[in-house]
Coordinates of C-alpha atoms and ligand atoms in Angstrom, one line a residue:
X1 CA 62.4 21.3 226.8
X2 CA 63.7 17.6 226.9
X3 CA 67.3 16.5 226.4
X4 CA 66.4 15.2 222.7
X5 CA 64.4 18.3 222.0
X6 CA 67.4 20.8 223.3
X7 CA 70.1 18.9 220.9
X8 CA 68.5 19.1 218.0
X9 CA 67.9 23.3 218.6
X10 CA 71.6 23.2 219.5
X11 CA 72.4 22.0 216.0
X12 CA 70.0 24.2 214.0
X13 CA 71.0 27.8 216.0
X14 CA 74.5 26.9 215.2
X15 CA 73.4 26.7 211.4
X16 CA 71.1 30.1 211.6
X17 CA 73.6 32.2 212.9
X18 CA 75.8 31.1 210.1
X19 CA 78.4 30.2 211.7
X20 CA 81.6 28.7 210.2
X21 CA 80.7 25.2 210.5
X22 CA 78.6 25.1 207.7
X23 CA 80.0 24.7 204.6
X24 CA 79.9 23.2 201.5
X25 CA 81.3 19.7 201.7
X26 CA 79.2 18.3 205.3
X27 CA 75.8 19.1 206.8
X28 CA 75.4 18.2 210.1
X29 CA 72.8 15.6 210.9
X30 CA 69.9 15.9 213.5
X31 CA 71.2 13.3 215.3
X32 CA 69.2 12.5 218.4
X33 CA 71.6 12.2 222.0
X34 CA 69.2 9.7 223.9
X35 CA 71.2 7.9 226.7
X36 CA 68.9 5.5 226.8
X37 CA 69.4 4.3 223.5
X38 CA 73.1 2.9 223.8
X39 CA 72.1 -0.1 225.9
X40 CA 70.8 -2.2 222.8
X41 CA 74.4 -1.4 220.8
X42 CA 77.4 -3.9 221.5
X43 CA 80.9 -2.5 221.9
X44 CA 80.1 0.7 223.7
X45 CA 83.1 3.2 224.0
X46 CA 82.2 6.0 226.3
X47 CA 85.6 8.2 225.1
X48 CA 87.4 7.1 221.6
X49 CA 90.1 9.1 220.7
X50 CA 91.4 8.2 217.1
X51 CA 95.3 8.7 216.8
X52 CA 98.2 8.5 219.4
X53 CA 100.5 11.3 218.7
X54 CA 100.2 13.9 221.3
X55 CA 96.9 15.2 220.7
X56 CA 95.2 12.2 221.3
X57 CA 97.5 11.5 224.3
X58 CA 96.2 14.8 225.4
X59 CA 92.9 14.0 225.1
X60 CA 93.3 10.2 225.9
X61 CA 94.9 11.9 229.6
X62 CA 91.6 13.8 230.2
X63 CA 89.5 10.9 229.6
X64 CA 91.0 8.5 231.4
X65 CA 91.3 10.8 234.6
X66 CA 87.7 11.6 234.4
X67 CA 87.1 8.0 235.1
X68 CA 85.6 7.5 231.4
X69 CA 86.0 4.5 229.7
X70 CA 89.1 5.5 227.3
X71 CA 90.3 3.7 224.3
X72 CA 92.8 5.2 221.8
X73 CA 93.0 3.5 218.2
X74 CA 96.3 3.9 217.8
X75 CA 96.4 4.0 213.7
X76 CA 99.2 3.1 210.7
X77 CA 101.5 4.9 212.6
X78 CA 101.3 5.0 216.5
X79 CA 103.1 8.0 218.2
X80 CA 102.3 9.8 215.2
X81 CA 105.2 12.5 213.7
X82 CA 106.6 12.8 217.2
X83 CA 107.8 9.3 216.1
X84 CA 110.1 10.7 213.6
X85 CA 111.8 13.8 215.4
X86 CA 114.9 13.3 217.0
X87 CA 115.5 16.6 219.2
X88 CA 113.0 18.6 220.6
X89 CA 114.3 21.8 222.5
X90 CA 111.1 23.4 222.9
X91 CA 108.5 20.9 225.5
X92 CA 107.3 21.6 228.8
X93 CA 110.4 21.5 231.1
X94 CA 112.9 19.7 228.9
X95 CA 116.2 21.6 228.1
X96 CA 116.2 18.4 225.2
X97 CA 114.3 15.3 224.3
X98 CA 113.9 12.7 221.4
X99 CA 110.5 13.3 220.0
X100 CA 110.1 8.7 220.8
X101 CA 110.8 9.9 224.5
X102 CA 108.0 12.2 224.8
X103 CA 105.7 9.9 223.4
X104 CA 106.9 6.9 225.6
X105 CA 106.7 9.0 228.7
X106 CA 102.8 9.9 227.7
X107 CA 101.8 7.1 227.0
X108 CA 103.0 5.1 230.3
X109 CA 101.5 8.4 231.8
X110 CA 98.0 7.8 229.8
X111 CA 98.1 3.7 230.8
X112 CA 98.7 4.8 234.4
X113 CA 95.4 6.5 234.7
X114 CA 93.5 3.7 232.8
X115 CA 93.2 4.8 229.0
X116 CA 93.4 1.3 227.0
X117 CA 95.5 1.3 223.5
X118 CA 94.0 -1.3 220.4
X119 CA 96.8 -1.5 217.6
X120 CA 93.7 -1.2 214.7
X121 CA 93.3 1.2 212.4
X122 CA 90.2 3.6 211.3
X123 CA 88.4 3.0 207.6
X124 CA 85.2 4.0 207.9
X125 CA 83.1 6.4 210.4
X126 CA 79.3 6.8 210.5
X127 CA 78.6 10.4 212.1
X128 CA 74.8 10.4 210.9
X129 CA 73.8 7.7 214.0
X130 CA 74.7 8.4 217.3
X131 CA 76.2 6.2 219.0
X132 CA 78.7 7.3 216.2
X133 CA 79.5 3.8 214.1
X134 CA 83.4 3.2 213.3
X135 CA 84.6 0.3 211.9
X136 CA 88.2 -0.9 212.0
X137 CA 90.9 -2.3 209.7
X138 CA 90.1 -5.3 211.4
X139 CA 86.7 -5.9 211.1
X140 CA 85.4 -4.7 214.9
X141 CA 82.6 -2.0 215.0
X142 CA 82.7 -0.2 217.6
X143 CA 79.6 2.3 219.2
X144 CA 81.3 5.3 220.3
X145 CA 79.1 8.1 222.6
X146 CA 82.1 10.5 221.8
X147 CA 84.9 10.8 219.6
X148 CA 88.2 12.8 219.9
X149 CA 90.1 12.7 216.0
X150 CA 93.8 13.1 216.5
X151 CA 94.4 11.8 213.2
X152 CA 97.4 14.1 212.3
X153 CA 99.2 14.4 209.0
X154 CA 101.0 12.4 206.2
X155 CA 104.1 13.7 204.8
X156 CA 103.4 14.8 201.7
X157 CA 105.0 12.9 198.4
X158 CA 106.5 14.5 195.1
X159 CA 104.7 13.1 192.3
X160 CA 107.3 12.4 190.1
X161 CA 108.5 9.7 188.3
X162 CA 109.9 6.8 190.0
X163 CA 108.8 7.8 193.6
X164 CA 106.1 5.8 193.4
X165 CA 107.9 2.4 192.3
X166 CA 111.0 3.0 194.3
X167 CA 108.8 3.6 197.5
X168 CA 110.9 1.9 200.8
X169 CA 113.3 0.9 197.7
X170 CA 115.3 4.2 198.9
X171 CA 112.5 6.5 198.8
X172 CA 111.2 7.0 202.5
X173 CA 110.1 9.8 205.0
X174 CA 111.8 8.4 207.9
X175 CA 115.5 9.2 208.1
X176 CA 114.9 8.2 212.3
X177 CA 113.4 4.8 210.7
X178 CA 116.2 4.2 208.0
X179 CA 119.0 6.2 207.9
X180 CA 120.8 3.5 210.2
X181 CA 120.6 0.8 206.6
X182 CA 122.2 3.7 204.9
X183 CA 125.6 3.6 206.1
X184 CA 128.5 4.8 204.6
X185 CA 126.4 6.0 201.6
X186 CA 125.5 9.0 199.6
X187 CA 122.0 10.5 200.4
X188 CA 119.8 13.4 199.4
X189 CA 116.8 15.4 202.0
X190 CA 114.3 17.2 199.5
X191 CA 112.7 19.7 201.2
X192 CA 113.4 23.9 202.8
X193 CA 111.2 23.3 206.1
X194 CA 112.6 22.4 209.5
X195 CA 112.0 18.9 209.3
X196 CA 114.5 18.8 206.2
X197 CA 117.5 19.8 208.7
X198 CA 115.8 17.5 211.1
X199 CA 116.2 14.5 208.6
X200 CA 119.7 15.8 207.5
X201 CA 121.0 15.9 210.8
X202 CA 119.8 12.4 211.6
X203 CA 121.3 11.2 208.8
X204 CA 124.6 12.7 209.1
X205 CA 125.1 10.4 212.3
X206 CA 124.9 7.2 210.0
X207 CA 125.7 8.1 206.1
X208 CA 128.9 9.5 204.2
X209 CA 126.9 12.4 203.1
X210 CA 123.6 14.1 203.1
X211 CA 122.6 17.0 200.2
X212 CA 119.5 19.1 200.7
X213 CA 117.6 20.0 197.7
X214 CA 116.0 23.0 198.7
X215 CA 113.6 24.5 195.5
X216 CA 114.0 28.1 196.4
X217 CA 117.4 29.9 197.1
X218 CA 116.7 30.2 200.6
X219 CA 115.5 27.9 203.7
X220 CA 112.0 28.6 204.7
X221 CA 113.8 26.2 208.0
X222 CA 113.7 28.9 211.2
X223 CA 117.6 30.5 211.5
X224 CA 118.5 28.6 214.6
X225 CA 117.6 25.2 212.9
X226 CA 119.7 26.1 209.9
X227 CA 122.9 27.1 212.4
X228 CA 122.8 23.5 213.3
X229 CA 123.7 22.1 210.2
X230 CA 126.1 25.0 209.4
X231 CA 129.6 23.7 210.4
X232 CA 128.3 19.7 209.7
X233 CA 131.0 18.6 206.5
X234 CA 128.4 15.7 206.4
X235 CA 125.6 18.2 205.0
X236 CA 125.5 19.6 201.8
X237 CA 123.1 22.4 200.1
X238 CA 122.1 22.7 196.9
X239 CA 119.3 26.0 196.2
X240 CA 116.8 26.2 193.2
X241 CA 116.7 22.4 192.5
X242 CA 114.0 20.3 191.5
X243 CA 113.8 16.7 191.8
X244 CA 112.0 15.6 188.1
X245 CA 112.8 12.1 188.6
X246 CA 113.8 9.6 190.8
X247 CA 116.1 6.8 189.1
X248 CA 116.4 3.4 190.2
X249 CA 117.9 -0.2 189.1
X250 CA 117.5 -3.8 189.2
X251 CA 119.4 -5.7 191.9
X252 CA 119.8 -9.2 193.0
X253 CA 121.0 -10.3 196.4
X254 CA 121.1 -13.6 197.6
X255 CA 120.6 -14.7 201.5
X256 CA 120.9 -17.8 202.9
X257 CA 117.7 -19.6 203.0
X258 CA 115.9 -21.8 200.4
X259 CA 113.3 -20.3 197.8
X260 CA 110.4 -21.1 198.3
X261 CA 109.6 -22.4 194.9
X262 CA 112.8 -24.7 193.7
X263 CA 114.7 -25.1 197.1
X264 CA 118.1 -24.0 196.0
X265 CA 119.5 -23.5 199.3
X266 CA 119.9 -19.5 198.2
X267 CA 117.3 -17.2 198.8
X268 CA 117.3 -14.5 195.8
X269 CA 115.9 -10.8 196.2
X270 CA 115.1 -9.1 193.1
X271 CA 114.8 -5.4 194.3
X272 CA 114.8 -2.3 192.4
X273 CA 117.0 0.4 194.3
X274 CA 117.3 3.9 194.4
X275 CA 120.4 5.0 192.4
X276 CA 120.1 8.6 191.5
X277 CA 117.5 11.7 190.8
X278 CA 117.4 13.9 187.6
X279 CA 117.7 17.2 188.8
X280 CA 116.5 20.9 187.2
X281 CA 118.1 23.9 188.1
X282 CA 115.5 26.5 188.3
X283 CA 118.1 29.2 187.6
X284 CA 120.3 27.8 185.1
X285 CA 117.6 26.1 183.4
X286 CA 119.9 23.1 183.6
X287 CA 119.0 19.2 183.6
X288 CA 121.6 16.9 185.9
X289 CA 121.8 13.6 187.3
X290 CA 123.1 13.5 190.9
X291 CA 123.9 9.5 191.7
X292 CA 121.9 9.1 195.4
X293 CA 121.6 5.7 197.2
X294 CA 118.9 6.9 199.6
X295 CA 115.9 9.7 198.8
X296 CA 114.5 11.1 202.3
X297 CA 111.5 13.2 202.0
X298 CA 110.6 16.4 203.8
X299 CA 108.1 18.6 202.0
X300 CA 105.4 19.1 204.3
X301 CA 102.4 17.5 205.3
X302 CA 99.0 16.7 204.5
X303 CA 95.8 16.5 206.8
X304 CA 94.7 12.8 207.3
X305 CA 90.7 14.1 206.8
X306 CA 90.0 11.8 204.3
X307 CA 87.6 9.4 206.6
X308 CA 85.6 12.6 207.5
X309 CA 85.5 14.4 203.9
X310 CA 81.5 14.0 203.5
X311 CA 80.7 14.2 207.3
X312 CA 82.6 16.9 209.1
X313 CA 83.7 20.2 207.7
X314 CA 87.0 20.9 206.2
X315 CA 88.5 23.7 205.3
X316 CA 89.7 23.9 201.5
X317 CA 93.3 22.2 202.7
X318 CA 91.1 19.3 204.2
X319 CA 91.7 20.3 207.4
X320 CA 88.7 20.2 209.9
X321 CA 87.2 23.0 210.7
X322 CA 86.5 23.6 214.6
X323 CA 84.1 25.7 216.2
X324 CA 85.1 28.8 217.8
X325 CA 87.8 28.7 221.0
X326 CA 86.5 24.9 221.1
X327 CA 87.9 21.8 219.7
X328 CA 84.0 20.8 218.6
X329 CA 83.9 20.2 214.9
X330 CA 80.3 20.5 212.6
X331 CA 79.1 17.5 214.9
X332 CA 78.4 17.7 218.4
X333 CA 80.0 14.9 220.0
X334 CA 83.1 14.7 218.2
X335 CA 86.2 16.5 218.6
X336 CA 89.8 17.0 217.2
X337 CA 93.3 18.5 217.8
X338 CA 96.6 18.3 216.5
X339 CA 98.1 18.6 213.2
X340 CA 94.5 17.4 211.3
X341 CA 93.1 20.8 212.6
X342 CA 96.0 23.1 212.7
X343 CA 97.5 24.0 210.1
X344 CA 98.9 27.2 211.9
X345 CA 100.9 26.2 214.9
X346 CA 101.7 23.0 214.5
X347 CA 103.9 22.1 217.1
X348 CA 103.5 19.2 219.4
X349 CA 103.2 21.4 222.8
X350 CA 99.7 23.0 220.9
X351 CA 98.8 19.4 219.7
X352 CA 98.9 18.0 223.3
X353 CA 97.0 21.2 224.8
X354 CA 94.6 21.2 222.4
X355 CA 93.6 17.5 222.8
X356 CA 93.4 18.5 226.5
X357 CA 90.6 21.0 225.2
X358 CA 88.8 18.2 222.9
X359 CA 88.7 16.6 226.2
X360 CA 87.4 18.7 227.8
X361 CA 84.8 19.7 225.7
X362 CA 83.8 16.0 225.0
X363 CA 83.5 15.4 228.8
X364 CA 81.3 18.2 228.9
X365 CA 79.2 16.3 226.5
X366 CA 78.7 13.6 227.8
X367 CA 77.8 15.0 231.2
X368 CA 75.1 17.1 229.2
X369 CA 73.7 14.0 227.2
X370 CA 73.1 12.1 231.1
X371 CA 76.4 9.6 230.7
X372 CA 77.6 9.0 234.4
X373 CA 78.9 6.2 236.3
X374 CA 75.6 4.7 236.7
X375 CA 75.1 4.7 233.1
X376 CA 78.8 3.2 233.1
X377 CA 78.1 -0.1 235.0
X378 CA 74.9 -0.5 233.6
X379 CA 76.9 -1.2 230.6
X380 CA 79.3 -2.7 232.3
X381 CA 76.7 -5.4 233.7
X382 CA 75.0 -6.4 230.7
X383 CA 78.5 -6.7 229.3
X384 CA 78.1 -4.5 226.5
X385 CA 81.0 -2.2 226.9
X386 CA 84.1 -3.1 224.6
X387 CA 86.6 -4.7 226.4
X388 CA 90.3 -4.5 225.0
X389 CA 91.8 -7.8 224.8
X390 CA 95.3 -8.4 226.9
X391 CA 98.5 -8.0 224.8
X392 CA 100.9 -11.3 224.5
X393 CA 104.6 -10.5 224.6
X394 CA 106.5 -12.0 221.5
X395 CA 109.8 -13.4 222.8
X396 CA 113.1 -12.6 221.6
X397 CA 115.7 -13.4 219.5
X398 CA 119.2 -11.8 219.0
X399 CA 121.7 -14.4 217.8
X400 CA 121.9 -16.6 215.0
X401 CA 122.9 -19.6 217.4
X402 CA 119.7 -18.9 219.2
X403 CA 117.2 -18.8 216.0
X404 CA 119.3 -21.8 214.9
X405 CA 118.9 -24.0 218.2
X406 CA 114.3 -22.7 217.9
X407 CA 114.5 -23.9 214.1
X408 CA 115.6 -27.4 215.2
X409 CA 112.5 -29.5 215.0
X410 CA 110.3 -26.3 214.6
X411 CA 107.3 -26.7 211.4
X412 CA 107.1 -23.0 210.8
X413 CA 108.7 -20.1 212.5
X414 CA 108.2 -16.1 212.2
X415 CA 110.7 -13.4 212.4
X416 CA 110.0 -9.9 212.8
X417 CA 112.6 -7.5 213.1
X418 CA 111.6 -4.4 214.2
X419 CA 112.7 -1.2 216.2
X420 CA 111.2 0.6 218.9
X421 CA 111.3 4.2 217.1
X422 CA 109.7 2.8 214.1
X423 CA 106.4 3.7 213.7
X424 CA 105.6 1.0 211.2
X425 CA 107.0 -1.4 213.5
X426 CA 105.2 -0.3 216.3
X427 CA 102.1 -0.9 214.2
X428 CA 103.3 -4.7 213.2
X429 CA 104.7 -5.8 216.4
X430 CA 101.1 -5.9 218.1
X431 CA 99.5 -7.5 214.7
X432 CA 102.3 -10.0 214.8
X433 CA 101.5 -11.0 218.9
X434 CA 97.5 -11.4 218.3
X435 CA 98.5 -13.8 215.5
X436 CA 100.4 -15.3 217.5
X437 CA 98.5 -15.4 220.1
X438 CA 95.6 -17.0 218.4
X439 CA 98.2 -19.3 216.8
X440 CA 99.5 -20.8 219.8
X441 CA 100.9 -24.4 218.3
X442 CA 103.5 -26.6 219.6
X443 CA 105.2 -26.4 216.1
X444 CA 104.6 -22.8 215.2
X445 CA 107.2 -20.2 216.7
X446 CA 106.7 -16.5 216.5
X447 CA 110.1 -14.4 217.6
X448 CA 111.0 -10.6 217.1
X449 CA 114.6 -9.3 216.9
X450 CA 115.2 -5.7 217.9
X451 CA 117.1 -4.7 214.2
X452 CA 118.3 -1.7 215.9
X453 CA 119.7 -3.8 219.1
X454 CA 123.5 -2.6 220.5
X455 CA 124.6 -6.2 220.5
X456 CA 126.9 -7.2 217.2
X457 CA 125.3 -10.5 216.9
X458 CA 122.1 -8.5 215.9
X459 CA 124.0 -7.0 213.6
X460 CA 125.4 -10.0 212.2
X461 CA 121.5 -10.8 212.0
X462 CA 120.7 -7.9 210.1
X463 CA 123.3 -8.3 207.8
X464 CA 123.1 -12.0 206.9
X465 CA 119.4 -11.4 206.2
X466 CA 119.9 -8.2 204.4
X467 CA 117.6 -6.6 206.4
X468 CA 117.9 -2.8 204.9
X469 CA 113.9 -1.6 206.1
X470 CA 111.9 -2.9 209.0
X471 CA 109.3 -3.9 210.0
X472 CA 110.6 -7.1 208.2
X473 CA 108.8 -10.1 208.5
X474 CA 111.3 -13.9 207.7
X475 CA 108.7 -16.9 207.0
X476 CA 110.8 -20.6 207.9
X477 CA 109.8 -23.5 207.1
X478 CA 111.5 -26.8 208.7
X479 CA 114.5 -25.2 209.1
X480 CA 114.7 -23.4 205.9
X481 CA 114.1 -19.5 205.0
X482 CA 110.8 -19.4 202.6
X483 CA 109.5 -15.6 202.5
X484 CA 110.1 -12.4 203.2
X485 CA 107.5 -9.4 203.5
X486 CA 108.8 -5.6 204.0
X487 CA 106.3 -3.3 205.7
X488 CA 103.3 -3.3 208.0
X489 CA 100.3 -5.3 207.6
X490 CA 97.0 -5.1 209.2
X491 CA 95.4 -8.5 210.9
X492 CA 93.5 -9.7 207.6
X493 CA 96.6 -8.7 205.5
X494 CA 99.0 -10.8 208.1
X495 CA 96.3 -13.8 207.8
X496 CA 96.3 -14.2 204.2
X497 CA 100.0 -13.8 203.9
X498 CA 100.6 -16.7 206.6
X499 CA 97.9 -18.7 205.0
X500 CA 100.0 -20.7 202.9
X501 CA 102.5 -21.5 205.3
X502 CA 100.1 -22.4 208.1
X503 CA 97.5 -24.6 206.3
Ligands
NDP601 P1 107.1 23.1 206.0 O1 105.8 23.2 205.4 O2 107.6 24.1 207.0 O3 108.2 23.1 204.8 C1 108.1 22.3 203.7 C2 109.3 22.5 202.8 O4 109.2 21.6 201.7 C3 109.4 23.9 202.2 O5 110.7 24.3 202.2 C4 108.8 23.8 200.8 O6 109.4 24.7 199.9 C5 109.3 22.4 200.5 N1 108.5 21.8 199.4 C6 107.1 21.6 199.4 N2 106.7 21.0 198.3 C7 107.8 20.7 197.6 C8 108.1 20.1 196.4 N3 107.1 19.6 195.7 N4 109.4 20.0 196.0 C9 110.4 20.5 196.7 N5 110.2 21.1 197.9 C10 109.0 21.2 198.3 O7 107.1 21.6 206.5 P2 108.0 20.9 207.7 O8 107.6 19.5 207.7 O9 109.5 21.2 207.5 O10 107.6 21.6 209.0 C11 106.2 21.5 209.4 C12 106.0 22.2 210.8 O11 106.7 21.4 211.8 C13 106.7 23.6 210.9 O12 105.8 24.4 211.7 C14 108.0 23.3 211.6 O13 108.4 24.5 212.3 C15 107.6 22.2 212.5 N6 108.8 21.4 212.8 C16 109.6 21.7 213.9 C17 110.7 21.0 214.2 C18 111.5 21.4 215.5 O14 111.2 22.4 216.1 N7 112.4 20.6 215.9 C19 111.2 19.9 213.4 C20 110.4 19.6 212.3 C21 109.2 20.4 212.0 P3 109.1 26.2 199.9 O15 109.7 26.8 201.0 O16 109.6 26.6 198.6 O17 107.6 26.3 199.9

């Protein structure tokens, strides 16, 4: 039996012995595995891992090591959840560690064996043609010969009211993110779970108060997590409450800078803020309003499957479904781990382990469709292998003096404020240095500023730009502050915001 002839009865036993990956929502494609079909494709990935929490750091290890061409797409938010803990007692051989610590130290560990990172984003896979097909935020198409999906989870949102509008206007899911433009202030965690004493306690370091709303009268948070927050006089609890709405006003702050419209030397943000959430008491069947400046989410998670609903299976929860003790979802040839897969364990020890085993089991693969070396730098040769282009550091700013002396004769100049445990930022900061990059003019400057910096002058920064969420993006104009823009951006967003200023 040939290769091509072997795959295809792979696919179909799997199918006759009814096993669990066939369900209702995907059918697996015949897809055909013939190595000699890649060398007509551009942008050949051996080893993709989508993701860069630590399953696909796991996996990204494996890959690299094997002397595989490895590229992770590091996604909206790179690090993943880890991004957002602060301790974590329970990894390999650490009495304690910041969850941005484990994922620094993997991912200087995954660089060091070879794996390449590209700050792009995932919207659309094509698992019925192998090379698989996935296209990226920013428009690059890339031929993968294996994929490992370490896509993770999304916290989960309310649905009420007001969250939607108020969104980054006090609503958030990142007390590690935020909580430091909350101080002094009165805050509320929604949630039961573990990370809603996670969030509390980060935000006790920086706020006046914190009050969890748990729904039930009791944690679901394990016993030792709730000791931590026993003795806190920060921390608050309220039991059997349900946020029905989350209340917000208009406000109107006014920076220094010129508007960009009538130039009056005051630039004026009209923001709605968080000011409160309506509250029911399940017990007393009561309606209240508790006045909040801040509104930190912690109610679970939600699979990010929605790329592969159609194509892989999913359980009912969306999760994908895997086959057996393997990491192999319904498609042979692409893998997963981590918290888009497990909905049981879910700790970031079993995400990183189990991207070891997608690993593994996608090296396997391609050893058994004929990729080698040889098939490597054939690729290599006719130059059709995707080559990661080399990052561009943005210098730095961290004084007003300073941005005042790069202003001086300057046509347009960009600040980004940003921190290094902020996922979003993270995802901006590498957006911001290829536009730069590609932008390279004697009058354009790009700078970032590290909002989170120890120095006072960044603070004095912060504060005389009312910075109050990163990534934060300033827009001058001969001298003169014209637009601001809260959030991340992907490469065609960044372009068409800048457009105006640049032409
Ligand atoms: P969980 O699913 O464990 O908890 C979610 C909490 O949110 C529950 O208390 C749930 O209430 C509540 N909830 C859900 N929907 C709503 C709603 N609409 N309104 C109000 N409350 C709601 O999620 P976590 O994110 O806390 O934890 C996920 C996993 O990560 C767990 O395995 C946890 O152990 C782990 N983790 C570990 C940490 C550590 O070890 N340092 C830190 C953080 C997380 P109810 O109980 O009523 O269902």
């Amino acid at each position: 039996m040939n290769k091509k002839m072997s795959r295809l009865v792979f696919v179909s036993v799997l199918f006759m012995q009814g096993c669990r990956v066939k369900t209702e929502e995907a059918h697996a494609p015949a897809l055909s595995y013939d190595i000699n079909s890649i060398y007509d494709k551009q942008n050949v990935i051996p080893f993709v891992v989508i993701g860069s929490g630590p399953a696909g750091l796991g996996a990204a290890l494996y890959g690299a090591r094997d002397n595989v061409k490895t590229v992770v797409l590091e996604g909206d938010n790179p690090g993943g959840l880890l991004m957002l803990t602060t301790d974590v007692a329970n990894w390999p051989g650490q009495r304690s560690i910041l969850g941005p610590e484990i994922i620094k130290s993997l991912r200087e560990q995954v660089q060091h064996v070879g794996a390449e990172f590209l700050a792009d984003t995932v919207i659309s896979v094509d698992l019925t043609q192998w090379p698989f097909a996935i296209k990226t935020a920013n428009n690059r198409i890339i031929h993968a010969l294996t994929v490992i999906i370490t896509t993770g989870a999304s916290p989960r949102k309310l649905g009420v009211p007001g969250e939607q509008e108020l969104w980054g206007r006090g609503v958030t899911t990142c007390a590690v993110c935020d909580a430091h433009f909350y101080k002094g202030e009165d805050v509320v965690v929604i949630g039961g779970g573990d990370s809603a004493i996670e969030e509390a306690m980060q935000l006790a370091n920086h706020v006046k108060t914190v009050t969890i709303l748990v729904r039930k009268d009791r944690f679901r948070a394990a016993s030792s997590m709730q000791a931590r927050i026993k003795n806190n006089p920060a921390i608050k609890v309220l039991y059997n409450v349900e946020v029905t709405k989350i209340l917000g006003e208009n406000t109107v702050k006014t920076v220094p800078g010129d508007d960009y419209d009538n130039n009056q030397g005051e630039w004026e943000i009209h923001e709605q803020h968080v000011t409160g959430v309506e509250i029911y008491n399940n017990k007393t069947k009561e309606t209240s309003v508790l006045p909040t400046a801040g509104v930190f989410l912690a109610i679970g998670h939600v699979p990010n499957s929605e790329l592969f609903k159609g194509s892989l299976a999913l359980d009912n929860n969306g999760y994908i479904k895997t086959i057996d003790r393997t990491q192999q979802t319904s498609i042979e040839g692409v893998y997963t781990a981590g918290e888009v897969e497990d909905h049981r364990y879910r700790q970031a020890g079993v995400s990183f382990g189990d991207g070891t085993k997608a690993a593994l089991d996608a090296l396997a693969f391609l050893r058994e469709i004929g990729f080698d070396q040889s098939v490597a730098k054939r690729l290599e040769k006719q130059g059709t292998l995707w080559e990661v282009e080399q990052a561009y550091e943005m210098p730095s700013i961290s004084t007003e003096q300073e941005l005042q002396d790069e202003l001086e004769g300057t046509k347009l100049l960009i600040l980004d404020f940003w921190a290094d445990d902020c996922p979003a930022c993270l995802q901006m900061l590498p957006v911001i240095s290829r536009y730069a990059k590609k932008n390279k003019a004697p009058d354009i400057k790009f700078f970032k500023v590290d909002a989170k910096g120890e120095l006072d002058t960044v603070s004095e920064l912060v504060t005389k730009y009312d910075i109050r969420k990163i990534p934060c993006l300033l827009v001058f104009i001969d001298g003169k502050l014209v637009a601001r823009h809260t959030g991340a951006m992907n490469e065609n967003e960044l372009a068409e915001y800048l457009k105006p200023f640049v032409d």
